XYZ file of C-alpha atoms in Angstrom:
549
model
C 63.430 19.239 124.142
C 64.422 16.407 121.754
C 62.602 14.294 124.035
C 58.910 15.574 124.195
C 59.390 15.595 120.024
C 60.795 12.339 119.372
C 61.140 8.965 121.412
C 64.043 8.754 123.831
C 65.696 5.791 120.961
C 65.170 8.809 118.018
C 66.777 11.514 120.028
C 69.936 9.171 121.239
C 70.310 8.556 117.711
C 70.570 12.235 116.335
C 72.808 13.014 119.666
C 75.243 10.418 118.093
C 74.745 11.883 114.430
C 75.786 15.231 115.650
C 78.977 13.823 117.673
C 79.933 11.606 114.979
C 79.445 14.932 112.127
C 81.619 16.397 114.829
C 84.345 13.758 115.063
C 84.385 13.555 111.287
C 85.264 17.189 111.182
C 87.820 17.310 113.204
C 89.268 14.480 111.865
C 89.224 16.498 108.367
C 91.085 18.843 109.539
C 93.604 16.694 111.423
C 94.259 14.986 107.931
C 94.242 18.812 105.796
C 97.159 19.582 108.550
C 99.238 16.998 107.508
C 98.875 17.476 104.045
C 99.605 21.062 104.438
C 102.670 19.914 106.522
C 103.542 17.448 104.209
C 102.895 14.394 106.963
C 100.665 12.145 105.188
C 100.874 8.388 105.830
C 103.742 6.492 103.995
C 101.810 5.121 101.123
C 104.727 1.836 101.096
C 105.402 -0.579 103.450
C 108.631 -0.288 104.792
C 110.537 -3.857 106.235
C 112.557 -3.480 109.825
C 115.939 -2.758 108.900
C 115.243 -1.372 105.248
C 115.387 2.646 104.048
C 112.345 4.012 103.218
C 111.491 4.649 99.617
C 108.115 6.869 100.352
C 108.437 10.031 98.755
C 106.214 12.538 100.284
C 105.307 15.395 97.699
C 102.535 17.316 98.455
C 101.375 20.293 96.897
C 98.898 21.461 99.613
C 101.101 23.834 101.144
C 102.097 25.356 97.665
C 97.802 25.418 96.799
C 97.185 27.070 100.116
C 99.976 29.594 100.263
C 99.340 30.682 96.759
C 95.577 31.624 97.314
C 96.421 32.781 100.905
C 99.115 35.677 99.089
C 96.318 36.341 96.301
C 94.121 37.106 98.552
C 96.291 38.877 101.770
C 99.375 39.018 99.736
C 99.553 43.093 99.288
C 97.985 45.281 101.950
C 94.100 46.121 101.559
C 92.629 48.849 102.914
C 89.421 50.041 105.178
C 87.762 53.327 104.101
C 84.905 54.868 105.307
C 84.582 57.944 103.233
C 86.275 57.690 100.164
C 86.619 62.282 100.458
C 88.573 62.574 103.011
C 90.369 60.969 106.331
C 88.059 61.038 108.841
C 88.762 60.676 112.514
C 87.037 56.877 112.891
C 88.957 55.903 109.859
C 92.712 57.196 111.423
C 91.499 55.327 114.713
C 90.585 52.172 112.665
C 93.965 52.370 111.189
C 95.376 52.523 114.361
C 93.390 49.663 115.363
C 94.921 47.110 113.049
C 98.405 48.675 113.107
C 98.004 47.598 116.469
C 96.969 44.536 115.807
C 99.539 43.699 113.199
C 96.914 43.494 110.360
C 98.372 41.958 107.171
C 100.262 38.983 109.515
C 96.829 38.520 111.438
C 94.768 37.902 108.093
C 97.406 35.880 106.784
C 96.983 33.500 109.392
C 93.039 34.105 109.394
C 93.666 33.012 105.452
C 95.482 29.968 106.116
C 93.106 28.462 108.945
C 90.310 29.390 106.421
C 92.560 27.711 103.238
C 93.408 24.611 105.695
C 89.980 23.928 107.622
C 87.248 25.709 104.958
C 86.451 28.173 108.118
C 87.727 30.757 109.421
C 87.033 32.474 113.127
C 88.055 35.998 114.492
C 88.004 36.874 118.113
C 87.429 40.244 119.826
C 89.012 41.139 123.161
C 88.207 45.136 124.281
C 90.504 46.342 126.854
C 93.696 43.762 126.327
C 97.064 44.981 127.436
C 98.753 43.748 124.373
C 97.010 46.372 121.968
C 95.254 48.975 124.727
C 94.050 51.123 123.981
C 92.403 49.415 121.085
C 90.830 45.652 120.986
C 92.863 42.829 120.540
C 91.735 40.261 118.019
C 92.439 36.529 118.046
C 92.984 34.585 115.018
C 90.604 31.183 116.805
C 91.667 27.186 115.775
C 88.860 26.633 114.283
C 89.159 22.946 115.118
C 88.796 24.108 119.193
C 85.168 25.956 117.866
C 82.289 24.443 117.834
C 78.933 26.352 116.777
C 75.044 25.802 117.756
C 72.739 27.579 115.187
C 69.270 28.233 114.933
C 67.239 25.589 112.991
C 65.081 27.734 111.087
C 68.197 29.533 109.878
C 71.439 27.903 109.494
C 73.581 31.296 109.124
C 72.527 32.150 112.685
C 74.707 31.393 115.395
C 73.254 31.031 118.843
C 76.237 29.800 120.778
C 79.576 29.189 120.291
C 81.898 26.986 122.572
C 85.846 27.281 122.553
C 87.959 24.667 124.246
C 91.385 23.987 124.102
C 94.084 22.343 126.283
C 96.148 24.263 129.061
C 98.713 24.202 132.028
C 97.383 25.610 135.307
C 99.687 28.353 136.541
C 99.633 27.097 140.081
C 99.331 24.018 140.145
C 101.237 23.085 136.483
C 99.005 20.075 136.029
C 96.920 19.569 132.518
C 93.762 21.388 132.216
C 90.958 22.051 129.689
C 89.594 24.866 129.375
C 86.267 26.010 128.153
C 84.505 29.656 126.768
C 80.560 29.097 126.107
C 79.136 32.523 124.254
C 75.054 32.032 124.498
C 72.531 34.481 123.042
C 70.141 34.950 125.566
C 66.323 35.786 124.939
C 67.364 40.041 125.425
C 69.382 39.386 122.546
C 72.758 40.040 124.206
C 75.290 37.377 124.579
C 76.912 35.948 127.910
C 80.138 34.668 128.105
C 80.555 31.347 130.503
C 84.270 29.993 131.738
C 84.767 26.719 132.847
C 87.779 24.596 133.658
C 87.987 21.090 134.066
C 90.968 18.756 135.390
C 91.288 15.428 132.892
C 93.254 14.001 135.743
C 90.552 14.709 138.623
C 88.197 11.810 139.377
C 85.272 13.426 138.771
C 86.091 14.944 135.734
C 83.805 18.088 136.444
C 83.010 21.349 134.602
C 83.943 24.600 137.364
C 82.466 27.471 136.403
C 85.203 30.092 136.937
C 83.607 33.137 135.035
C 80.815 34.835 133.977
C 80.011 38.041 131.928
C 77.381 39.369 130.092
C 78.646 41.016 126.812
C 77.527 44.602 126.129
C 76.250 44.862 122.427
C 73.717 42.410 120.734
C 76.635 41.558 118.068
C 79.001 38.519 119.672
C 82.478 38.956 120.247
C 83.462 36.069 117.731
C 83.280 36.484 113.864
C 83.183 33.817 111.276
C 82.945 33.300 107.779
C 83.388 29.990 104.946
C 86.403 30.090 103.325
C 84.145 28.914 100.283
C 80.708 29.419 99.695
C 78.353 26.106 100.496
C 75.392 26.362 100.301
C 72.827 24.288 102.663
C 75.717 23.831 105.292
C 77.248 25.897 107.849
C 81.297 24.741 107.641
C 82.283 26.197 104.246
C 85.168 24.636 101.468
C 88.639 24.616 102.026
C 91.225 25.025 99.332
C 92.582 21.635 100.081
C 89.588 19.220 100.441
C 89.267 15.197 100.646
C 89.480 15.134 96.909
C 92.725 16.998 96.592
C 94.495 15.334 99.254
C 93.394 11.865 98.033
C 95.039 12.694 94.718
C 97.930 14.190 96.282
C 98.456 10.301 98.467
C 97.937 8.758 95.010
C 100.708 11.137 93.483
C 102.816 10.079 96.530
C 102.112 6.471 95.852
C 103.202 6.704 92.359
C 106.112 8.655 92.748
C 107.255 6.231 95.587
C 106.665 2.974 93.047
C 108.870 4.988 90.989
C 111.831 5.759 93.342
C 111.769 2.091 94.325
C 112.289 0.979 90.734
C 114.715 3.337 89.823
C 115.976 2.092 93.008
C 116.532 -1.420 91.919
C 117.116 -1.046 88.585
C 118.765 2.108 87.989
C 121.962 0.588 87.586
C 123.185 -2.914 85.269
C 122.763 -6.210 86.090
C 124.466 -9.036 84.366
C 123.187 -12.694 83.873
C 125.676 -15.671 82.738
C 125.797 -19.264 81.725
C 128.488 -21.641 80.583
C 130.834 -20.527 83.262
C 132.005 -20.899 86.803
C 132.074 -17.845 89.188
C 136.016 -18.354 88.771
C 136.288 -18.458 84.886
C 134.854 -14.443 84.357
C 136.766 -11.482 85.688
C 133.885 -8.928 86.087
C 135.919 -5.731 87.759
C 134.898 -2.421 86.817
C 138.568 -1.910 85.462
C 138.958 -5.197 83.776
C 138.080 -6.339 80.363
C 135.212 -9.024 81.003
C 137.119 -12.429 79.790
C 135.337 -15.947 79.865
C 136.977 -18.571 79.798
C 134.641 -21.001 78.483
C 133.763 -21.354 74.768
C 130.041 -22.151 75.625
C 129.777 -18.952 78.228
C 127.276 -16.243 77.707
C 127.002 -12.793 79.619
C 124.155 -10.195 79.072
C 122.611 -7.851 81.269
C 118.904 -8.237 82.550
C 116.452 -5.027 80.990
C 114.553 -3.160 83.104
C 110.589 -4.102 82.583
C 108.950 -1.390 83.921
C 107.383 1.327 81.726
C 109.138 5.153 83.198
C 107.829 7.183 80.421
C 104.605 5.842 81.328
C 104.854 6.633 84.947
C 106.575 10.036 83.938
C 103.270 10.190 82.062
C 100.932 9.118 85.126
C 102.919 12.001 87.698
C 102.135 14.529 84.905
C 98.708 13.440 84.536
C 97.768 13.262 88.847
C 99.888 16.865 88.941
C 97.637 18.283 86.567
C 94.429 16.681 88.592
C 95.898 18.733 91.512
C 96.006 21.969 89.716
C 92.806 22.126 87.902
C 90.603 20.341 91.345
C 92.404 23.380 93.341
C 91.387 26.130 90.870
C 95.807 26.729 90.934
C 97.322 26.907 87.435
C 100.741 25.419 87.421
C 101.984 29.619 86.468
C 100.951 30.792 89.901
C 103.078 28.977 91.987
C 106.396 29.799 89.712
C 106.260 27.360 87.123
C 107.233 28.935 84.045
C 107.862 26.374 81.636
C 107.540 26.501 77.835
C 105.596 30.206 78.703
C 107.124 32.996 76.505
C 106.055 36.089 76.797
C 102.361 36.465 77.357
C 99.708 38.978 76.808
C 96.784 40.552 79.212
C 94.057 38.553 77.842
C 96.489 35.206 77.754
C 97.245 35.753 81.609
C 93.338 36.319 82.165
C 92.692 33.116 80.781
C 95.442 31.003 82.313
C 94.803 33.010 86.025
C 91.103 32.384 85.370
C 90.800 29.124 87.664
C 92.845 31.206 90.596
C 90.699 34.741 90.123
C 87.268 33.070 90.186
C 88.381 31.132 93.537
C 90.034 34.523 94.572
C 86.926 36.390 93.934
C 84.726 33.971 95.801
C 87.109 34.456 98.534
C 86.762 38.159 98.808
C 82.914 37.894 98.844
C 83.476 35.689 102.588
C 86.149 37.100 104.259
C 85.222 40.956 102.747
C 81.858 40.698 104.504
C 83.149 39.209 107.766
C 85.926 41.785 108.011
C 83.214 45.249 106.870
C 81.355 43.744 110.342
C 84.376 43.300 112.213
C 85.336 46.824 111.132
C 81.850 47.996 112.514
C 82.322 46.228 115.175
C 85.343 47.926 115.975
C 84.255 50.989 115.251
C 81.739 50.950 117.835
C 84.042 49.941 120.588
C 86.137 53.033 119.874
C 83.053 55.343 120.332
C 82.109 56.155 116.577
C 78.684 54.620 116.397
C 77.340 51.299 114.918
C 76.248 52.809 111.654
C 79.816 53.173 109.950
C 80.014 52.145 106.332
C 83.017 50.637 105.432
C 84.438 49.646 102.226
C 87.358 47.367 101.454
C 90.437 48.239 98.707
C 91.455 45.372 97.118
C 94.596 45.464 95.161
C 94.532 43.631 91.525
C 94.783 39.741 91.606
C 96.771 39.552 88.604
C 100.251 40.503 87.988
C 100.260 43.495 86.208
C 102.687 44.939 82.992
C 103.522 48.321 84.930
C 103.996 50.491 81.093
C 100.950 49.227 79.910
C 98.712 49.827 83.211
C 100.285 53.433 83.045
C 99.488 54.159 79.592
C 95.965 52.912 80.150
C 95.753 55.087 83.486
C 96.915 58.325 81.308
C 94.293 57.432 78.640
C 91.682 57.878 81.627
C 92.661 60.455 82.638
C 93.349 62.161 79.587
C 89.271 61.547 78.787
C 88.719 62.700 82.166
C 86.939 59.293 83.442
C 89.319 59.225 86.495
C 90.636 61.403 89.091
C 94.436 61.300 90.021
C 94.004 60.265 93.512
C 92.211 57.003 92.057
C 95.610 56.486 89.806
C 98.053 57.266 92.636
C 95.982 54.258 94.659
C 95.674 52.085 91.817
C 99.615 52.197 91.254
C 100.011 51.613 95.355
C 100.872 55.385 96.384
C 99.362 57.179 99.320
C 97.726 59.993 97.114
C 97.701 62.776 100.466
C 101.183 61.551 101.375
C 102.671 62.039 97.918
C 100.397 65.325 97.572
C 102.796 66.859 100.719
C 105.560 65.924 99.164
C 105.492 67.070 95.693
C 104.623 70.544 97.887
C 107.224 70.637 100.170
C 110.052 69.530 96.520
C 108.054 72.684 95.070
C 108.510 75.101 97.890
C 112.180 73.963 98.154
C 112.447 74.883 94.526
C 111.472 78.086 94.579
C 113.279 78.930 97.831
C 110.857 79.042 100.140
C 112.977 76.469 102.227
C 115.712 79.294 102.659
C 113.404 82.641 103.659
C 115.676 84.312 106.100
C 114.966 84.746 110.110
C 113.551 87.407 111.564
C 117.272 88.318 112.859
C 119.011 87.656 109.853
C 116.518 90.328 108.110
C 117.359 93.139 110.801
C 120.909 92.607 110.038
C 120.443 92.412 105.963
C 118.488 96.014 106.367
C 121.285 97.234 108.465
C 123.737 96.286 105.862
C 121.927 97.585 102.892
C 121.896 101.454 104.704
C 125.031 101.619 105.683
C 125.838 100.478 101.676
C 123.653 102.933 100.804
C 125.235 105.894 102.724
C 129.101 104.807 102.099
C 127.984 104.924 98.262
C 126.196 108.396 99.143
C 129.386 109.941 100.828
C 131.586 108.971 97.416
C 133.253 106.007 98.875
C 133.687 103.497 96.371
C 131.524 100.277 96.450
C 134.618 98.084 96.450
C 136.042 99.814 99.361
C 132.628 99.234 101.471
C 132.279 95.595 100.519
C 136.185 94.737 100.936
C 136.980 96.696 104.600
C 133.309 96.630 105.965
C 131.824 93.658 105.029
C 134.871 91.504 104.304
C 134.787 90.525 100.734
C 137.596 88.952 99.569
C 139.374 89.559 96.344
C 137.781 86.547 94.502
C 134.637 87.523 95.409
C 135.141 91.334 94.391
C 136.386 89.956 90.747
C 133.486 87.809 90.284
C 131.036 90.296 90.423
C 133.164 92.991 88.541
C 133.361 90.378 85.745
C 129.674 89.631 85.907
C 128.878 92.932 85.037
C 131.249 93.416 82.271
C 129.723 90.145 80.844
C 126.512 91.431 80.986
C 127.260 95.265 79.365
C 129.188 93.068 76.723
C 126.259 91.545 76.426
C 123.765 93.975 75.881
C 126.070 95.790 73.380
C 126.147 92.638 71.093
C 122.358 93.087 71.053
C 122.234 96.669 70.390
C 124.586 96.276 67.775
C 122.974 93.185 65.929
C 119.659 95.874 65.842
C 121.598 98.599 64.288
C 122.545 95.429 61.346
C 119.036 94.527 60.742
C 118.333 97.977 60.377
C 120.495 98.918 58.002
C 120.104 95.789 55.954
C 116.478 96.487 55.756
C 117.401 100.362 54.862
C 118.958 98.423 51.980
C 116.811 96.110 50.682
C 113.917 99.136 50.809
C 116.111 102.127 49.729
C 119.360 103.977 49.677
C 121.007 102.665 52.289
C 121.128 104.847 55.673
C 118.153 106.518 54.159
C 115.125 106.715 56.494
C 112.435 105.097 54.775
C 109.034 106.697 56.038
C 107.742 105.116 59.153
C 110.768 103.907 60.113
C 112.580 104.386 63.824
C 115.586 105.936 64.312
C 117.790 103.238 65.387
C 118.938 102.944 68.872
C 122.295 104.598 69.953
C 124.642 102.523 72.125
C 124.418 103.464 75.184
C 127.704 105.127 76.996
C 129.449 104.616 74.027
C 132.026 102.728 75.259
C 132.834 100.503 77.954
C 133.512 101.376 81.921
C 136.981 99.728 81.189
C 135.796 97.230 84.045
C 135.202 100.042 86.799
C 132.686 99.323 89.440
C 130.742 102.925 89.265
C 128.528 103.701 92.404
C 125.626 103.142 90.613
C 126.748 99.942 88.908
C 123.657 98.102 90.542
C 125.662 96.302 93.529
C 123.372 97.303 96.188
C-alpha cells in the first residue's frame, strides 16, 4: 500500500524508521534489565592483571520493587455486586486462585515497571488451570503491535516471537504467534516456526485458528500514561538509569581514591634508605642531622564527593517519584503525623494512582473477558478494591472508622473491608462463638433425650413411692458421694441465702417503724412484714421435694 502513496525511495525509508523505532526499543529494555539487575557497564577502565574498583549501585531494582508492592503489594479484589456474592463473582475468584493471582500481577507489575508496558495473555481450555483459562504474563520485549493509523489505541495485530528447542529434533527454533483482526471483526491466530540454522530460513505455517469473540486474546496496557504514543513510561527510564551510571561513576572515583590513599604515605630527604628504621614497631630514627620525614596529604576533596553521591541519590529519588522513606530509609524521621506522611508519600501516591488508572482498566476487561468464557455474559460490571497506598496508624484509622459509624455515614461491612477482614466470613463466626455461648453447641441427641425422659420418670416415681432422693440418685443412677454432698450443700447455701434476705427486710422494716412511730407499731398503709419461711433450717436434709428433679 505504501507504494501506490509514496515513491518506492519514501516507503523504504519509513520501513527503516519503523525497524530502527523497533531496534531502539528493544534495546531500551535490554539496558532497563540490567539496571534492574544491577549489570550496567563498568563505568572505569580496568588494566589486565588489576582488581576492579567499579562499584555498581543501582537503585532500579529498589525504585521498581517499591512501586511494584504499592501497587500489588496487598491483595485487591474483583466485585461485581457490591450486595451480595454472586455466582460469576465465586467463579471469578476461582479463576485467579487458579491462576495464582497476586504472584501473576506481580510479575505483570514488574515487566510493566521494567519495560513501560505491560501484556496479559489468555489461554481457554489449558491443562494447567482447567477448568478455568490460563493467563500468561507476555515479555513484552518478544511483542510487537500494528495499530490502526487513525487511532493509535487500536490494535490490529499483534505478533509474539520468542526462541525455542524443537522437541524432536532438539535443534534451535523460533517461533512465531500472529493475532490479525480480520474485516468480520474477529481475530485469527497464525503459528509459524522457522529453523535459524536451515538454509532457507523460511516461515512454516504450523497453525491456524480463528478466535471466537471480537475481543483478542492478548491484553495490554502503559505502565504510565503517554500521551501521542502507544509504548507507555516505565518507572526506570533513560533519565534514571543515566543518573544511576553517573552515581556509579562517582562512587567508583571514590573507592579508587580511598583506595590509594586511604592509608599514610611518607616522603624523606637528607637520608639514605639505610639511615631510617621505618617498622611499624620501631621508633622512626634518622640518622642524619639534615633528614626530613613527613607524610604526603591526600588532595582530593571526600566531603565534596560525599556531597556529589548525596546530591545524584536525591536526583534518583525525586526523577522516580520514590521518596528515600519508602524504600526503608528512616533517617533523622521521628515520629510523623498523617498529613506529614501525605506529603512526603506524595511523589509515590500520584505515580501509584496513575498506575491504578492503566492496569485497573486493563484488568476490569480482562475480568469481562473472563467472565464471558465461563458462561456469565459479556455485560458484567466489575469493580476493583484497592487497599490504601499509605501506611496506616491502626488506633487512629479505628477511631476515625467508629466516628463513621457512630454518625451513621458507613456500614460495618465497609469497616470490616477497610481494616482487611472478610465481613461474611467474620459474620459466621461471631455466630457460631454466640451459639457456642449460649449452648447451642451442646443440645443433646435425639437418643440421649429418650434416655434423659426415662430417667426423669423413674425419679419421679421412686420420689412418689417415699424413697428418698439420695437413695435413687446413689444406687440407680450411680452418684457418688462427692457428688451427693455438692448438691446437698448447694441447697443449704442457697436457703441460707434467702434467709439473710428475708431477715435484712424484717430490719428495714422495723427501722422505718422507728423512725415513723412506736416501734413495732403498724403505721397505716404499711405491710405486714414477711415471716421466714419454715422457720428453721432442714438441718441439711434432702426432702423429696427439695427441687432435685
Amino acid at each position: 500500500m505504501l507504494d501506490t502513496l509514496f515513491p518506492p525511495i519514501a516507503a523504504q525509508h519509513l520501513y527503516e524508521l519503523a525497524a530502527t523505532d523497533e531496534r531502539d526499543r528493544l534495546d531500551r529494555y535490554k539496558r532497563a534489565w540490567e539496571a534492574y539487575r544491577g549489570e550496567l557497564p563498568d563505568t572505569l577502565r580496568v588494566k589486565r592483571g588489576q582488581p576492579n574498583d567499579n562499584v555498581q549501585a543501582s537503585k532500579c531494582r529498589i525504585i521498581v520493587d517499591t512501586a511494584v508492592s504499592f501497587l500489588f503489594g496487598q491483595n485487591i479484589e474483583f466485585e461485581i455486586s457490591d450486595q451480595e456474592d454472586t455466582p460469576a463473582e465465586q467463579w471469578l475468584d476461582a479463576c485467579w486462585d487458579a491462576n495464582r493471582k497476586m504472584t501473576l500481577l506481580n510479575k505483570m507489575g514488574v515487566n510493566g515497571a521494567v519495560c513501560g508496558h505491560a501484556f496479559i495473555k489468555i489461554v481457554p481450555n489449558h491443562p494447567a488451570t482447567a477448568p478455568y483459562p490460563r493467563l500468561i504474563v507476555l515479555d513484552p520485549a518478544n511483542v510487537s503491535c500494528t495499530w490502526d493509523d487513525d487511532d493509535i489505541e487500536t490494535v490490529t495485530e499483534y505478533r509474539i516471537q520468542w526462541n525455542a528447542i524443537d522437541p524432536q529434533t532438539r535443534k534451535a527454533i523460533v517461533r512465531r504467534q500472529i493475532i490479525t483482526r480480520q474485516a468480520n471483526g474477529y481475530w485469527q491466530i497464525r503459528d509459524f516456526m522457522s529453523m535459524p540454522s536451515s538454509y532457507s530460513n523460511r516461515w512454516l505455517l504450523t497453525g491456524e485458528q480463528l478466535w471466537a469473540y471480537t475481543w483478542p486474546p492478548i491484553l495490554d496496557c502503559q505502565n504510565i500514561a503517554v500521551p501521542n504514543e502507544f509504548w507507555g513510561e516505565a518507572d526506570i527510564p533513560t533519565d534514571i538509569i543515566n543518573l544511576t551510571q553517573s552515581r556509579n561513576f562517582a562512587l567508583s572515583n571514590w573507592a579508587r581514591i580511598i583506595k590509594y590513599q586511604a592509608h599514610q604515605r611518607l616522603w624523606g630527604k637528607g637520608f639514605r634508605d639505610d639511615q631510617v628504621k621505618l617498622g611499624v614497631d620501631d621508633i622512626f630514627i634518622i640518622e642524619s642531622d639534615a633528614g626530613q620525614l613527613a607524610s604526603i596529604e591526600p588532595t582530593s576533596n571526600m566531603a565534596g564527593l560525599s556531597d556529589l553521591d548525596r546530591r545524584l541519590d536525591e536526583a534518583i529519588h525525586e526523577g522516580s517519584r520514590t521518596p528515600a522513606i519508602a524504600t526503608g530509609k528512616v533517617e533523622g524521621v521521628g515520629q510523623l503525623s498523617g498529613v506529614a506522611l501525605q506529603i512526603l508519600y506524595g511523589p509515590l501516591v500520584q505515580k501509584v494512582e496513575a498506575k491504578r488508572q492503566t492496569y485497573g482498566d486493563m484488568l476490569k476487561e480482562l475480568c469481562r473477558h473472563l467472565l464471558e468464557l465461563g458462561g456469565f455474559g459479556a455485560d458484567n460490571p466489575v469493580e476493583i478494591v484497592w487497599p490504601e497506598i499509605l501506611p496506616q496508624d491502626m488506633q487512629a484509622e479505628r477511631a476515625a472508622l467508629q466516628v463513621d459509624m457512630g454518625l451513621g455515614v458507613v456500614s460495618k461491612s465497609t469497616v470490616a473491608q477497610k481494616l482487611g477482614y472478610d465481613w461474611e466470613t467474620e459474620q459466621a463466626r461471631m455466630q457460631a462463638e454466640v451459639s457456642s455461648a449460649d449452648g447451642q453447641g451442646d443440645i443433646p441427641t435425639e437418643d440421649e433425650g429418650r434416655r434423659l425422659q426415662a430417667a426423669f420418670a423413674a425419679m419421679k416415681d421412686a420420689v412418689d413411692a417415699g424413697i428418698p432422693i439420695e437413695t435413687f440418685l446413689s444406687k440407680y443412677l450411680a452418684w457418688s458421694t462427692a457428688e451427693l454432698g455438692a448438691i446437698t450443700q448447694a441447697q443449704e447455701d442457697q436457703q441460707a441465702s434467702e434467709l439473710e434476705a428475708q431477715q435484712r427486710q424484717i430490719d428495714m422494716l422495723q427501722m422505718q417503724g422507728g423512725m415513723n412511730g412506736e416501734p413495732g407499731q403498724q403505721q397505716p398503709g404499711q405491710t405486714q412484714a414477711p415471716r421466714p419461711v419454715g422457720g428453721t433450717t432442714n438441718g441439711g436434709a434432702t426432702s423429696a421435694a427439695g427441687g432435685n428433679g
